[in-house]
mmCIF file with all atom_site columns, C-alpha atoms in Angstrom:
data_model
loop_
_atom_site.group_PDB
_atom_site.id
_atom_site.type_symbol
_atom_site.label_atom_id
_atom_site.label_alt_id
_atom_site.label_comp_id
_atom_site.label_asym_id
_atom_site.label_entity_id
_atom_site.label_seq_id
_atom_site.pdbx_PDB_ins_code
_atom_site.Cartn_x
_atom_site.Cartn_y
_atom_site.Cartn_z
_atom_site.occupancy
_atom_site.B_iso_or_equiv
_atom_site.pdbx_formal_charge
_atom_site.auth_seq_id
_atom_site.auth_comp_id
_atom_site.auth_asym_id
_atom_site.auth_atom_id
_atom_site.pdbx_PDB_model_num
ATOM 1   C CA . MET A 1 1   ? -24.672 51.652 2.416  1.00 40.00 ? 1   MET A CA 1
ATOM 2   C CA . GLU A 1 2   ? -23.663 48.041 1.915  1.00 42.00 ? 2   GLU A CA 1
ATOM 3   C CA . GLU A 1 3   ? -20.051 47.182 1.123  1.00 42.00 ? 3   GLU A CA 1
ATOM 4   C CA . THR A 1 4   ? -19.216 44.901 -1.746 1.00 41.00 ? 4   THR A CA 1
ATOM 5   C CA . THR A 1 5   ? -16.415 42.416 -1.537 1.00 43.00 ? 5   THR A CA 1
ATOM 6   C CA . GLU A 1 6   ? -14.030 41.900 -4.414 1.00 45.00 ? 6   GLU A CA 1
ATOM 7   C CA . SER A 1 7   ? -13.492 38.210 -3.811 1.00 55.00 ? 7   SER A CA 1
ATOM 8   C CA . VAL A 1 8   ? -15.986 35.424 -3.380 1.00 68.00 ? 8   VAL A CA 1
ATOM 9   C CA . SER A 1 9   ? -15.814 33.518 -0.111 1.00 78.00 ? 9   SER A CA 1
ATOM 10  C CA . GLN A 1 10  ? -14.200 30.093 -0.340 1.00 91.00 ? 10  GLN A CA 1
ATOM 11  C CA . ALA A 1 11  ? -15.538 29.092 3.069  1.00 95.00 ? 11  ALA A CA 1
ATOM 12  C CA . VAL A 1 12  ? -18.621 26.888 3.097  1.00 96.00 ? 12  VAL A CA 1
ATOM 13  C CA . HIS A 1 13  ? -21.645 28.782 4.401  1.00 97.00 ? 13  HIS A CA 1
ATOM 14  C CA . LEU A 1 14  ? -23.448 26.630 6.929  1.00 98.00 ? 14  LEU A CA 1
ATOM 15  C CA . THR A 1 15  ? -27.094 26.663 7.961  1.00 98.00 ? 15  THR A CA 1
ATOM 16  C CA . ASP A 1 16  ? -29.198 24.630 10.362 1.00 98.00 ? 16  ASP A CA 1
ATOM 17  C CA . ALA A 1 17  ? -30.379 22.712 7.274  1.00 98.00 ? 17  ALA A CA 1
ATOM 18  C CA . ASN A 1 18  ? -26.946 21.740 5.892  1.00 98.00 ? 18  ASN A CA 1
ATOM 19  C CA . PHE A 1 19  ? -24.856 21.456 9.095  1.00 98.00 ? 19  PHE A CA 1
ATOM 20  C CA . ALA A 1 20  ? -25.182 17.676 9.400  1.00 98.00 ? 20  ALA A CA 1
ATOM 21  C CA . ALA A 1 21  ? -24.312 17.041 5.749  1.00 98.00 ? 21  ALA A CA 1
ATOM 22  C CA . GLU A 1 22  ? -21.417 19.522 5.588  1.00 98.00 ? 22  GLU A CA 1
ATOM 23  C CA . VAL A 1 23  ? -19.899 18.949 9.051  1.00 98.00 ? 23  VAL A CA 1
ATOM 24  C CA . LEU A 1 24  ? -21.214 15.975 11.000 1.00 98.00 ? 24  LEU A CA 1
ATOM 25  C CA . ASN A 1 25  ? -21.172 13.568 8.036  1.00 98.00 ? 25  ASN A CA 1
ATOM 26  C CA . PHE A 1 26  ? -17.901 14.839 6.512  1.00 97.00 ? 26  PHE A CA 1
ATOM 27  C CA . LYS A 1 27  ? -14.974 12.427 6.622  1.00 96.00 ? 27  LYS A CA 1
ATOM 28  C CA . GLY A 1 28  ? -12.064 14.691 7.455  1.00 95.00 ? 28  GLY A CA 1
ATOM 29  C CA . LEU A 1 29  ? -11.466 17.985 9.251  1.00 96.00 ? 29  LEU A CA 1
ATOM 30  C CA . VAL A 1 30  ? -13.940 20.857 9.294  1.00 97.00 ? 30  VAL A CA 1
ATOM 31  C CA . LEU A 1 31  ? -13.044 24.150 10.960 1.00 97.00 ? 31  LEU A CA 1
ATOM 32  C CA . VAL A 1 32  ? -16.277 26.013 11.720 1.00 98.00 ? 32  VAL A CA 1
ATOM 33  C CA . ASP A 1 33  ? -16.315 29.746 12.436 1.00 98.00 ? 33  ASP A CA 1
ATOM 34  C CA . PHE A 1 34  ? -19.413 30.572 14.501 1.00 98.00 ? 34  PHE A CA 1
ATOM 35  C CA . TRP A 1 35  ? -19.926 34.332 14.064 1.00 98.00 ? 35  TRP A CA 1
ATOM 36  C CA . ALA A 1 36  ? -22.522 37.140 14.059 1.00 98.00 ? 36  ALA A CA 1
ATOM 37  C CA . GLU A 1 37  ? -22.889 40.339 12.039 1.00 97.00 ? 37  GLU A CA 1
ATOM 38  C CA . TRP A 1 38  ? -22.875 42.530 15.175 1.00 97.00 ? 38  TRP A CA 1
ATOM 39  C CA . CYS A 1 39  ? -19.682 40.925 16.576 1.00 97.00 ? 39  CYS A CA 1
ATOM 40  C CA . GLY A 1 40  ? -16.607 43.145 16.164 1.00 96.00 ? 40  GLY A CA 1
ATOM 41  C CA . PRO A 1 41  ? -14.036 40.403 16.871 1.00 96.00 ? 41  PRO A CA 1
ATOM 42  C CA . CYS A 1 42  ? -15.836 38.211 14.312 1.00 97.00 ? 42  CYS A CA 1
ATOM 43  C CA . HIS A 1 43  ? -15.144 40.831 11.642 1.00 96.00 ? 43  HIS A CA 1
ATOM 44  C CA . VAL A 1 44  ? -11.492 40.969 12.715 1.00 95.00 ? 44  VAL A CA 1
ATOM 45  C CA . MET A 1 45  ? -11.224 37.189 12.294 1.00 96.00 ? 45  MET A CA 1
ATOM 46  C CA . ALA A 1 46  ? -13.151 36.966 8.999  1.00 96.00 ? 46  ALA A CA 1
ATOM 47  C CA . PRO A 1 47  ? -10.152 37.680 6.730  1.00 95.00 ? 47  PRO A CA 1
ATOM 48  C CA . ARG A 1 48  ? -8.105  35.078 8.608  1.00 94.00 ? 48  ARG A CA 1
ATOM 49  C CA . VAL A 1 49  ? -10.843 32.507 8.043  1.00 95.00 ? 49  VAL A CA 1
ATOM 50  C CA . GLU A 1 50  ? -10.965 33.387 4.339  1.00 95.00 ? 50  GLU A CA 1
ATOM 51  C CA . GLU A 1 51  ? -7.175  33.035 4.073  1.00 94.00 ? 51  GLU A CA 1
ATOM 52  C CA . LEU A 1 52  ? -7.427  29.516 5.509  1.00 94.00 ? 52  LEU A CA 1
ATOM 53  C CA . ALA A 1 53  ? -10.320 28.696 3.194  1.00 96.00 ? 53  ALA A CA 1
ATOM 54  C CA . ALA A 1 54  ? -8.233  29.760 0.197  1.00 95.00 ? 54  ALA A CA 1
ATOM 55  C CA . LYS A 1 55  ? -5.146  27.900 1.437  1.00 94.00 ? 55  LYS A CA 1
ATOM 56  C CA . TYR A 1 56  ? -7.011  24.605 1.951  1.00 94.00 ? 56  TYR A CA 1
ATOM 57  C CA . ALA A 1 57  ? -9.394  24.954 -1.020 1.00 93.00 ? 57  ALA A CA 1
ATOM 58  C CA . GLY A 1 58  ? -7.786  22.058 -2.917 1.00 91.00 ? 58  GLY A CA 1
ATOM 59  C CA . ASN A 1 59  ? -7.509  19.750 0.092  1.00 93.00 ? 59  ASN A CA 1
ATOM 60  C CA . LYS A 1 60  ? -10.331 17.184 0.007  1.00 92.00 ? 60  LYS A CA 1
ATOM 61  C CA . ALA A 1 61  ? -9.698  16.222 3.666  1.00 93.00 ? 61  ALA A CA 1
ATOM 62  C CA . VAL A 1 62  ? -10.119 19.765 5.037  1.00 95.00 ? 62  VAL A CA 1
ATOM 63  C CA . LYS A 1 63  ? -13.083 22.109 4.928  1.00 96.00 ? 63  LYS A CA 1
ATOM 64  C CA . ILE A 1 64  ? -13.346 25.668 6.270  1.00 97.00 ? 64  ILE A CA 1
ATOM 65  C CA . ALA A 1 65  ? -16.878 26.794 7.071  1.00 98.00 ? 65  ALA A CA 1
ATOM 66  C CA . LYS A 1 66  ? -18.786 29.721 8.582  1.00 98.00 ? 66  LYS A CA 1
ATOM 67  C CA . MET A 1 67  ? -22.087 29.821 10.442 1.00 98.00 ? 67  MET A CA 1
ATOM 68  C CA . ASP A 1 68  ? -24.043 32.972 11.323 1.00 98.00 ? 68  ASP A CA 1
ATOM 69  C CA . VAL A 1 69  ? -25.354 32.165 14.802 1.00 98.00 ? 69  VAL A CA 1
ATOM 70  C CA . ASP A 1 70  ? -28.220 34.659 14.607 1.00 97.00 ? 70  ASP A CA 1
ATOM 71  C CA . SER A 1 71  ? -29.646 32.982 11.504 1.00 97.00 ? 71  SER A CA 1
ATOM 72  C CA . ASN A 1 72  ? -28.969 29.441 12.748 1.00 98.00 ? 72  ASN A CA 1
ATOM 73  C CA . GLU A 1 73  ? -29.885 29.355 16.416 1.00 97.00 ? 73  GLU A CA 1
ATOM 74  C CA . GLU A 1 74  ? -30.727 25.650 16.551 1.00 98.00 ? 74  GLU A CA 1
ATOM 75  C CA . THR A 1 75  ? -27.259 24.460 15.592 1.00 98.00 ? 75  THR A CA 1
ATOM 76  C CA . SER A 1 76  ? -25.570 27.179 17.634 1.00 97.00 ? 76  SER A CA 1
ATOM 77  C CA . MET A 1 77  ? -27.424 25.991 20.735 1.00 97.00 ? 77  MET A CA 1
ATOM 78  C CA . GLU A 1 78  ? -26.731 22.314 19.981 1.00 97.00 ? 78  GLU A CA 1
ATOM 79  C CA . GLN A 1 79  ? -23.025 23.121 19.632 1.00 97.00 ? 79  GLN A CA 1
ATOM 80  C CA . ARG A 1 80  ? -23.072 25.166 22.855 1.00 97.00 ? 80  ARG A CA 1
ATOM 81  C CA . VAL A 1 81  ? -21.717 28.322 21.251 1.00 97.00 ? 81  VAL A CA 1
ATOM 82  C CA . LEU A 1 82  ? -21.716 30.819 24.128 1.00 96.00 ? 82  LEU A CA 1
ATOM 83  C CA . SER A 1 83  ? -19.087 33.365 23.012 1.00 96.00 ? 83  SER A CA 1
ATOM 84  C CA . LEU A 1 84  ? -18.167 34.840 19.661 1.00 98.00 ? 84  LEU A CA 1
ATOM 85  C CA . PRO A 1 85  ? -16.287 34.159 17.634 1.00 98.00 ? 85  PRO A CA 1
ATOM 86  C CA . THR A 1 86  ? -16.045 30.466 18.417 1.00 98.00 ? 86  THR A CA 1
ATOM 87  C CA . PHE A 1 87  ? -14.011 28.157 16.212 1.00 98.00 ? 87  PHE A CA 1
ATOM 88  C CA . LYS A 1 88  ? -14.633 24.430 16.490 1.00 98.00 ? 88  LYS A CA 1
ATOM 89  C CA . LEU A 1 89  ? -12.629 21.797 14.681 1.00 97.00 ? 89  LEU A CA 1
ATOM 90  C CA . PHE A 1 90  ? -14.552 18.659 13.820 1.00 98.00 ? 90  PHE A CA 1
ATOM 91  C CA . LYS A 1 91  ? -12.954 15.392 12.750 1.00 97.00 ? 91  LYS A CA 1
ATOM 92  C CA . ASP A 1 92  ? -15.325 12.883 11.225 1.00 96.00 ? 92  ASP A CA 1
ATOM 93  C CA . GLY A 1 93  ? -18.237 14.713 12.866 1.00 97.00 ? 93  GLY A CA 1
ATOM 94  C CA . GLU A 1 94  ? -16.779 15.008 16.373 1.00 97.00 ? 94  GLU A CA 1
ATOM 95  C CA . VAL A 1 95  ? -15.385 18.168 17.990 1.00 98.00 ? 95  VAL A CA 1
ATOM 96  C CA . ILE A 1 96  ? -11.673 17.649 18.632 1.00 97.00 ? 96  ILE A CA 1
ATOM 97  C CA . ASP A 1 97  ? -10.446 21.211 19.193 1.00 96.00 ? 97  ASP A CA 1
ATOM 98  C CA . GLU A 1 98  ? -11.762 24.691 19.902 1.00 95.00 ? 98  GLU A CA 1
ATOM 99  C CA . LEU A 1 99  ? -10.658 28.327 19.994 1.00 96.00 ? 99  LEU A CA 1
ATOM 100 C CA . ILE A 1 100 ? -12.784 31.121 21.447 1.00 96.00 ? 100 ILE A CA 1
ATOM 101 C CA . GLY A 1 101 ? -12.296 34.800 20.685 1.00 95.00 ? 101 GLY A CA 1
ATOM 102 C CA . SER A 1 102 ? -10.027 36.790 18.420 1.00 92.00 ? 102 SER A CA 1
ATOM 103 C CA . ALA A 1 103 ? -6.588  35.293 17.868 1.00 90.00 ? 103 ALA A CA 1
ATOM 104 C CA . PRO A 1 104 ? -3.595  35.650 15.550 1.00 89.00 ? 104 PRO A CA 1
ATOM 105 C CA . ALA A 1 105 ? -3.876  33.936 12.173 1.00 84.00 ? 105 ALA A CA 1
ATOM 106 C CA . GLU A 1 106 ? -1.165  31.507 13.284 1.00 92.00 ? 106 GLU A CA 1
ATOM 107 C CA . ALA A 1 107 ? -3.255  30.315 16.235 1.00 92.00 ? 107 ALA A CA 1
ATOM 108 C CA . LEU A 1 108 ? -6.207  29.594 13.986 1.00 91.00 ? 108 LEU A CA 1
ATOM 109 C CA . GLU A 1 109 ? -4.061  27.677 11.538 1.00 92.00 ? 109 GLU A CA 1
ATOM 110 C CA . GLN A 1 110 ? -2.372  25.742 14.365 1.00 94.00 ? 110 GLN A CA 1
ATOM 111 C CA . ILE A 1 111 ? -5.737  24.234 15.252 1.00 93.00 ? 111 ILE A CA 1
ATOM 112 C CA . LEU A 1 112 ? -5.724  22.650 11.799 1.00 92.00 ? 112 LEU A CA 1
ATOM 113 C CA . THR A 1 113 ? -2.068  21.762 11.449 1.00 92.00 ? 113 THR A CA 1
ATOM 114 C CA . ARG A 1 114 ? -1.778  19.995 14.796 1.00 92.00 ? 114 ARG A CA 1
ATOM 115 C CA . ASN A 1 115 ? -4.718  17.804 13.827 1.00 90.00 ? 115 ASN A CA 1
ATOM 116 C CA . LEU A 1 116 ? -3.822  17.092 10.191 1.00 86.00 ? 116 LEU A CA 1
ATOM 117 C CA . PRO A 1 117 ? -2.819  13.507 9.520  1.00 75.00 ? 117 PRO A CA 1
ATOM 118 C CA . ALA A 1 118 ? 0.846   13.050 8.665  1.00 65.00 ? 118 ALA A CA 1
ATOM 119 C CA . ALA A 1 119 ? 1.580   12.863 4.949  1.00 54.00 ? 119 ALA A CA 1
ATOM 120 C CA . ALA A 1 120 ? 1.907   9.301  3.685  1.00 40.00 ? 120 ALA A CA 1
#
């Protein structure tokens, strides 16, 4: 039986078709969660990713996104995703930081905060 979620995801759902437009061509920071349905640690991290997506929803310079590696093998291979979950932070289309595996929510957010530009 399939579970229903009460809230709608605020993270951008990536595919092979929209990866370039949503990540590589985005001017700003994009934290991408590479995950799979069968991956236990991915399910542990999912609420943390959603919390970040909600927190940064109004920030035009930051995007939180998720990509199912099983449905999007081309991009997953191009990005050299070898372990799950893998979190990659892109800035203006280039990978600038990475976290592999399950981690505390603070560690995931630190990837963003240490790379955010200082407020003007």
